Amino acid sequence: MKKIIITIGLSVILFYLLSFYFSTQHATLISIIFLLVVLWSNEGLALGVVSLLPILLFPTFDILSTNETVSNYSKSIIFLFLGGFMIAIATQKTELHKYISNKLLTLFPNTPRGIIFSLAITSACLSSLISNTTTALLLIPIAIYLSDDVKVRLRFVLAIAYGASIGGIVTPIGTPPNLILLGFMEQHHLEAIPFVKWIVLTAPLAMAMLIVIPYVLSIGMKNSVIDASLHKVKPLTSDQKRLIYILGSLIILLFVNSKIEPYYMGLGLNEKGILLGYGLLMFLPKIGFLTWDDTVKVPYEIMFLFGAGFSIAMAFSKTGLADVIAHHLLSLTGLPVVVLIVLVAALVTFTTEITSNTALISVVLPILYSLGNVGGVDLSLILFIATICASYAFMLPIATPANAIAMSSGVVKVSDMAKYGFIFNILGIVFITIIAMVYWQYSI
C-alpha cells in the first residue's frame, strides 16, 4: 500500500509542475502515464491490474472515452500473440523446450567459452518463440549447476539473460514491443512487416550480437573443461515428434504466405488468423496437446499490457500531445541520417533501462509518427529502429524480466550487470546503426 500512496503522491506533484508548461489535459495524461510506469516498475499492484487502469483513468480524466480505450484491448494483433501463447504452452507441456535446450547445449565445447556461447544461443532461440521470462526461468537454474566457480556462474547467467533479449527481437511474437509496433502500424494504415520478412530483417543483428556478446563475456576465463555434466538428451517422445511436425508446417506456411516483392506475392492469408488457428489446433483431440484447463497458463496480464500500451499510444495521438512534443523535436529534421538513427537508438536504449519497454515504446511511437519522414528517413524505418532498441537494454535488472530473473539468482550484482550492460548497450546501438544504414533502409 505504501508504494501505491507514494506513487499517487508523486503523480500529483508531477501534474502540478507540468501544468506550468502543458495544457491541463496534457499534464494529466503525462501524470497518468507516470503513475502506470512507476506501478509497473515497483510492482505496487499486479501487472494485469495496472494494465487495466487506463480503462478507468482515461475516461475519468477526459483523455479518451471508455469505448475508445476498451477498443485497444481487443485489437486483432493481440490474437496473433494469443495463438503464440497457446503454441508456447503446448511446447512446455510436451517438454519440447527441454529437448531443444539440451540438444543445443551439446553442440558446443564443454569449456567456459563454449558453454557461454551455447547458453546465449539457446536462450535466444527459445525466447524468439516463448517469453523471455520463461526462457530465463528454464535455463538459469541449469546454468548455476554447471560450475562451482562464482565468476563463471556470473557470466553463464548473464549470457542467458542477454541471449533472451537478443532473441526476443527475431520474431514479431518474441517480445511485447514488437506487437505494439505492428498494432501501431495497423492503426495508422502503415504497411505491416510480415512474419518472415521480420525474421529476415532482424536475423543479421541477432547473429552479430550472439557472436560478440558471448565472446566478450568469455574474455579472461580459463579454457578448462567444466566439471559438471550437461543434461543427457533423451529421445523424442511421440507427442514431441508430432508437435515438431506441426511447428514445421507452421513455419512452411508462414514462408509460403510471406510476400517477397517483386518476385512473389504470397498467399495473402492473414498472419493473425494463421497463428491463432495453429494455437487453437493445440486443443484438437488426437492432434493437439492442450485442454481448456491449460488456458490458465496463458499470461492474460501480458495481453492487458498490450491493451494499455495501445491505449497510451492512442491517447498521445488523440489529445495532440505527440504533436506538441514532436514540434519541440523538429530541429532533428535537419540532421544527417546516420546522426538521427544514432540519436533515436541511444535515446530509446538508455531510457528503457529505467522503465517498462512496452510503456516506453507506446509513448515513443506516436511521437516519432508525428515527426513524419524525418530528414528523409522513411517513417517505418525509424519506428522499427525504436522498437528494436526498446528490447536491447542490458544494464539494469528492472530493464527486462530476464535481467530481473538473473539478479534474483543471487549470482549477479547490479554493478556487474551495469558494467557489462553499458558495453553491450553501446555495441547494440553501433550494430543497429550500421545494419539500418546498409540494409534496413533499403528493405523496410
Short mmCIF file of C-alpha atoms in Angstrom, two decimals, residues 112-356:
data_model
loop_
_atom_site.label_atom_id
_atom_site.label_comp_id
_atom_site.label_asym_id
_atom_site.label_seq_id
_atom_site.Cartn_x
_atom_site.Cartn_y
_atom_site.Cartn_z
CA PRO A 112 33.59 -21.91 -20.24
CA ARG A 113 33.59 -20.14 -23.61
CA GLY A 114 31.72 -22.99 -25.30
CA ILE A 115 29.06 -23.09 -22.60
CA ILE A 116 28.62 -19.29 -22.68
CA PHE A 117 28.00 -19.43 -26.43
CA SER A 118 25.65 -22.40 -26.09
CA LEU A 119 23.63 -20.78 -23.28
CA ALA A 120 23.32 -17.44 -25.10
CA ILE A 121 22.29 -19.06 -28.40
CA THR A 122 19.90 -21.48 -26.70
CA SER A 123 18.32 -18.62 -24.78
CA ALA A 124 17.97 -16.54 -27.94
CA CYS A 125 16.39 -19.39 -29.92
CA LEU A 126 13.84 -20.16 -27.20
CA SER A 127 12.96 -16.52 -26.47
CA SER A 128 12.16 -15.92 -30.13
CA LEU A 129 9.22 -18.34 -29.69
CA ILE A 130 8.34 -18.30 -25.98
CA SER A 131 8.54 -15.50 -23.45
CA ASN A 132 11.87 -14.15 -22.25
CA THR A 133 10.70 -14.78 -18.69
CA THR A 134 10.03 -18.48 -19.32
CA THR A 135 13.35 -18.85 -21.13
CA ALA A 136 15.31 -17.32 -18.25
CA LEU A 137 13.43 -19.35 -15.64
CA LEU A 138 14.18 -22.55 -17.58
CA LEU A 139 17.88 -22.01 -18.29
CA ILE A 140 19.27 -20.08 -15.31
CA PRO A 141 18.84 -22.96 -12.81
CA ILE A 142 20.68 -25.21 -15.30
CA ALA A 143 23.50 -22.69 -15.69
CA ILE A 144 24.07 -22.28 -11.95
CA TYR A 145 24.80 -26.00 -11.55
CA LEU A 146 27.24 -26.17 -14.45
CA SER A 147 30.10 -24.77 -12.35
CA ASP A 148 31.11 -24.07 -8.76
CA ASP A 149 33.18 -21.03 -9.78
CA VAL A 150 31.35 -17.80 -8.83
CA LYS A 151 32.82 -15.79 -11.71
CA VAL A 152 31.94 -18.49 -14.21
CA ARG A 153 28.39 -18.69 -12.87
CA LEU A 154 28.04 -14.91 -13.19
CA ARG A 155 28.87 -14.96 -16.87
CA PHE A 156 26.70 -18.02 -17.53
CA VAL A 157 23.68 -16.29 -16.02
CA LEU A 158 24.34 -13.02 -17.89
CA ALA A 159 24.70 -14.99 -21.15
CA ILE A 160 21.18 -16.36 -20.65
CA ALA A 161 19.62 -13.00 -19.71
CA TYR A 162 21.27 -11.18 -22.61
CA GLY A 163 20.57 -14.03 -25.04
CA ALA A 164 16.87 -13.79 -24.17
CA SER A 165 16.83 -10.08 -25.03
CA ILE A 166 18.73 -10.68 -28.26
CA GLY A 167 16.40 -13.46 -29.39
CA GLY A 168 13.22 -11.62 -28.46
CA ILE A 169 13.54 -9.27 -31.43
CA VAL A 170 13.91 -12.05 -34.01
CA THR A 171 10.17 -12.74 -34.45
CA PRO A 172 7.11 -10.48 -34.13
CA ILE A 173 5.87 -12.60 -31.19
CA GLY A 174 9.22 -12.68 -29.40
CA THR A 175 8.64 -9.69 -27.12
CA PRO A 176 5.74 -7.25 -26.41
CA PRO A 177 7.19 -4.11 -28.09
CA ASN A 178 7.23 -5.97 -31.44
CA LEU A 179 3.48 -6.50 -31.21
CA ILE A 180 2.97 -2.89 -30.11
CA LEU A 181 4.72 -1.74 -33.30
CA LEU A 182 2.65 -4.00 -35.56
CA GLY A 183 -0.55 -2.85 -33.87
CA PHE A 184 0.52 0.79 -34.20
CA MET A 185 1.31 0.36 -37.91
CA GLU A 186 -2.06 -1.26 -38.48
CA GLN A 187 -3.82 1.53 -36.56
CA HIS A 188 -2.12 4.21 -38.70
CA HIS A 189 -2.50 2.35 -42.00
CA LEU A 190 1.21 1.77 -42.49
CA GLU A 191 2.28 -1.37 -44.35
CA ALA A 192 2.83 -4.07 -41.75
CA ILE A 193 6.02 -6.14 -41.71
CA PRO A 194 5.16 -9.80 -42.49
CA PHE A 195 6.31 -12.53 -40.09
CA VAL A 196 9.04 -13.96 -42.32
CA LYS A 197 10.27 -10.56 -43.51
CA TRP A 198 10.65 -9.54 -39.85
CA ILE A 199 12.89 -12.56 -39.25
CA VAL A 200 14.96 -11.79 -42.35
CA LEU A 201 15.41 -8.19 -41.20
CA THR A 202 16.41 -8.97 -37.62
CA ALA A 203 18.49 -12.12 -38.16
CA PRO A 204 21.75 -10.31 -39.09
CA LEU A 205 21.53 -8.11 -35.98
CA ALA A 206 20.81 -11.07 -33.70
CA MET A 207 23.65 -13.12 -35.18
CA ALA A 208 26.12 -10.24 -34.77
CA MET A 209 25.10 -9.76 -31.14
CA LEU A 210 25.26 -13.52 -30.48
CA ILE A 211 28.83 -13.58 -31.70
CA VAL A 212 30.11 -10.51 -29.87
CA ILE A 213 28.32 -10.67 -26.50
CA PRO A 214 29.25 -14.29 -25.60
CA TYR A 215 32.81 -13.62 -26.77
CA VAL A 216 33.12 -10.55 -24.54
CA LEU A 217 31.60 -12.43 -21.59
CA SER A 218 34.16 -15.21 -22.05
CA ILE A 219 37.23 -12.94 -22.11
CA GLY A 220 39.66 -13.74 -19.31
CA MET A 221 38.15 -17.11 -18.45
CA LYS A 222 40.32 -20.20 -18.25
CA ASN A 223 39.64 -22.54 -21.13
CA SER A 224 39.29 -25.55 -18.85
CA VAL A 225 36.62 -28.24 -19.09
CA ILE A 226 33.54 -27.55 -16.97
CA ASP A 227 33.30 -30.09 -14.18
CA ALA A 228 29.59 -30.59 -14.48
CA SER A 229 27.76 -32.94 -16.80
CA LEU A 230 25.19 -31.48 -19.16
CA HIS A 231 21.70 -32.85 -19.18
CA LYS A 232 21.53 -36.04 -21.21
CA VAL A 233 19.42 -35.66 -24.33
CA LYS A 234 16.54 -38.11 -24.15
CA PRO A 235 14.91 -39.47 -27.32
CA LEU A 236 11.91 -37.56 -28.64
CA THR A 237 8.52 -38.77 -27.45
CA SER A 238 5.64 -39.29 -29.85
CA ASP A 239 3.99 -36.06 -28.63
CA GLN A 240 7.20 -34.11 -29.16
CA LYS A 241 7.61 -35.51 -32.67
CA ARG A 242 4.02 -34.59 -33.54
CA LEU A 243 4.50 -31.07 -32.23
CA ILE A 244 7.69 -30.69 -34.27
CA TYR A 245 5.76 -31.69 -37.42
CA ILE A 246 3.03 -29.16 -36.59
CA LEU A 247 5.53 -26.38 -35.92
CA GLY A 248 7.35 -27.30 -39.11
CA SER A 249 4.14 -26.96 -41.12
CA LEU A 250 3.51 -23.57 -39.45
CA ILE A 251 6.94 -22.32 -40.48
CA ILE A 252 6.45 -23.55 -44.05
CA LEU A 253 3.02 -21.90 -44.25
CA LEU A 254 4.40 -18.60 -42.95
CA PHE A 255 7.18 -18.67 -45.55
CA VAL A 256 4.80 -19.59 -48.39
CA ASN A 257 2.36 -16.90 -47.26
CA SER A 258 5.03 -14.19 -46.98
CA LYS A 259 5.12 -11.50 -49.66
CA ILE A 260 8.56 -11.19 -51.27
CA GLU A 261 8.45 -8.25 -53.66
CA PRO A 262 8.71 -8.12 -56.61
CA TYR A 263 9.05 -11.84 -57.17
CA TYR A 264 6.38 -13.48 -55.06
CA MET A 265 3.17 -12.01 -53.64
CA GLY A 266 2.42 -14.78 -51.13
CA LEU A 267 -0.89 -16.50 -50.43
CA GLY A 268 -2.46 -13.40 -48.93
CA LEU A 269 -3.65 -15.18 -45.77
CA ASN A 270 -3.97 -13.14 -42.60
CA GLU A 271 -1.00 -13.94 -40.35
CA LYS A 272 -3.02 -13.23 -37.21
CA GLY A 273 -5.51 -15.90 -38.33
CA ILE A 274 -2.70 -18.34 -39.09
CA LEU A 275 -1.13 -18.01 -35.64
CA LEU A 276 -4.47 -18.11 -33.83
CA GLY A 277 -5.55 -21.09 -35.96
CA TYR A 278 -2.44 -23.06 -35.05
CA GLY A 279 -2.95 -22.05 -31.41
CA LEU A 280 -6.49 -23.46 -31.49
CA LEU A 281 -5.16 -26.57 -33.24
CA MET A 282 -3.37 -27.35 -29.98
CA PHE A 283 -6.80 -28.24 -28.50
CA LEU A 284 -7.90 -30.62 -31.28
CA PRO A 285 -8.28 -34.20 -29.93
CA LYS A 286 -5.62 -36.69 -31.11
CA ILE A 287 -3.71 -33.88 -32.84
CA GLY A 288 -3.23 -31.19 -30.24
CA PHE A 289 -1.91 -31.33 -26.69
CA LEU A 290 -3.99 -28.93 -24.61
CA THR A 291 -7.28 -28.96 -22.74
CA TRP A 292 -9.19 -25.88 -21.70
CA ASP A 293 -7.74 -26.22 -18.20
CA ASP A 294 -4.33 -25.44 -19.70
CA THR A 295 -5.52 -21.94 -20.62
CA VAL A 296 -4.95 -20.86 -17.01
CA LYS A 297 -1.28 -20.70 -18.07
CA VAL A 298 -2.00 -18.07 -20.72
CA PRO A 299 -0.43 -14.83 -19.39
CA TYR A 300 -3.53 -12.68 -19.79
CA GLU A 301 -1.78 -9.89 -17.92
CA ILE A 302 0.56 -9.54 -20.90
CA MET A 303 -2.44 -9.19 -23.22
CA PHE A 304 -3.80 -6.48 -20.91
CA LEU A 305 -0.37 -4.88 -21.06
CA PHE A 306 -0.69 -4.70 -24.85
CA GLY A 307 -4.07 -3.05 -24.44
CA ALA A 308 -2.60 -0.47 -22.06
CA GLY A 309 0.23 0.19 -24.50
CA PHE A 310 -2.15 0.70 -27.42
CA SER A 311 -4.33 2.96 -25.22
CA ILE A 312 -1.35 5.14 -24.29
CA ALA A 313 -0.39 5.42 -27.96
CA MET A 314 -3.95 6.40 -28.92
CA ALA A 315 -4.12 8.94 -26.09
CA PHE A 316 -0.88 10.59 -27.25
CA SER A 317 -2.29 10.93 -30.76
CA LYS A 318 -5.90 11.85 -29.91
CA THR A 319 -5.02 14.55 -27.39
CA GLY A 320 -2.36 16.06 -29.63
CA LEU A 321 0.40 15.56 -27.05
CA ALA A 322 2.50 13.68 -29.59
CA ASP A 323 2.31 16.67 -31.95
CA VAL A 324 3.31 19.07 -29.16
CA ILE A 325 6.39 17.03 -28.27
CA ALA A 326 7.18 16.46 -31.94
CA HIS A 327 7.07 20.23 -32.51
CA HIS A 328 9.88 20.65 -29.98
CA LEU A 329 11.87 17.94 -31.76
CA LEU A 330 11.57 19.42 -35.26
CA SER A 331 15.19 20.55 -35.05
CA LEU A 332 16.10 16.90 -35.59
CA THR A 333 14.79 17.01 -39.14
CA GLY A 334 17.91 18.77 -40.38
CA LEU A 335 20.34 16.22 -39.00
CA PRO A 336 22.20 13.72 -41.21
CA VAL A 337 20.51 10.33 -41.45
CA VAL A 338 23.22 8.47 -39.53
CA VAL A 339 23.15 11.00 -36.67
CA LEU A 340 19.37 10.81 -36.45
CA ILE A 341 19.45 7.00 -36.27
CA VAL A 342 22.13 7.08 -33.56
CA LEU A 343 20.13 9.61 -31.51
CA VAL A 344 16.89 7.62 -31.70
CA ALA A 345 18.69 4.36 -30.92
CA ALA A 346 20.61 5.83 -27.97
CA LEU A 347 17.61 7.65 -26.51
CA VAL A 348 15.36 4.58 -26.58
CA THR A 349 18.08 2.14 -25.47
CA PHE A 350 19.08 4.05 -22.36
CA THR A 351 15.56 5.24 -21.47
CA THR A 352 14.19 1.71 -21.48
CA GLU A 353 16.73 0.81 -18.76
CA ILE A 354 14.59 2.60 -16.18
CA THR A 355 11.08 1.92 -17.40
CA SER A 356 8.85 -0.71 -18.97
#
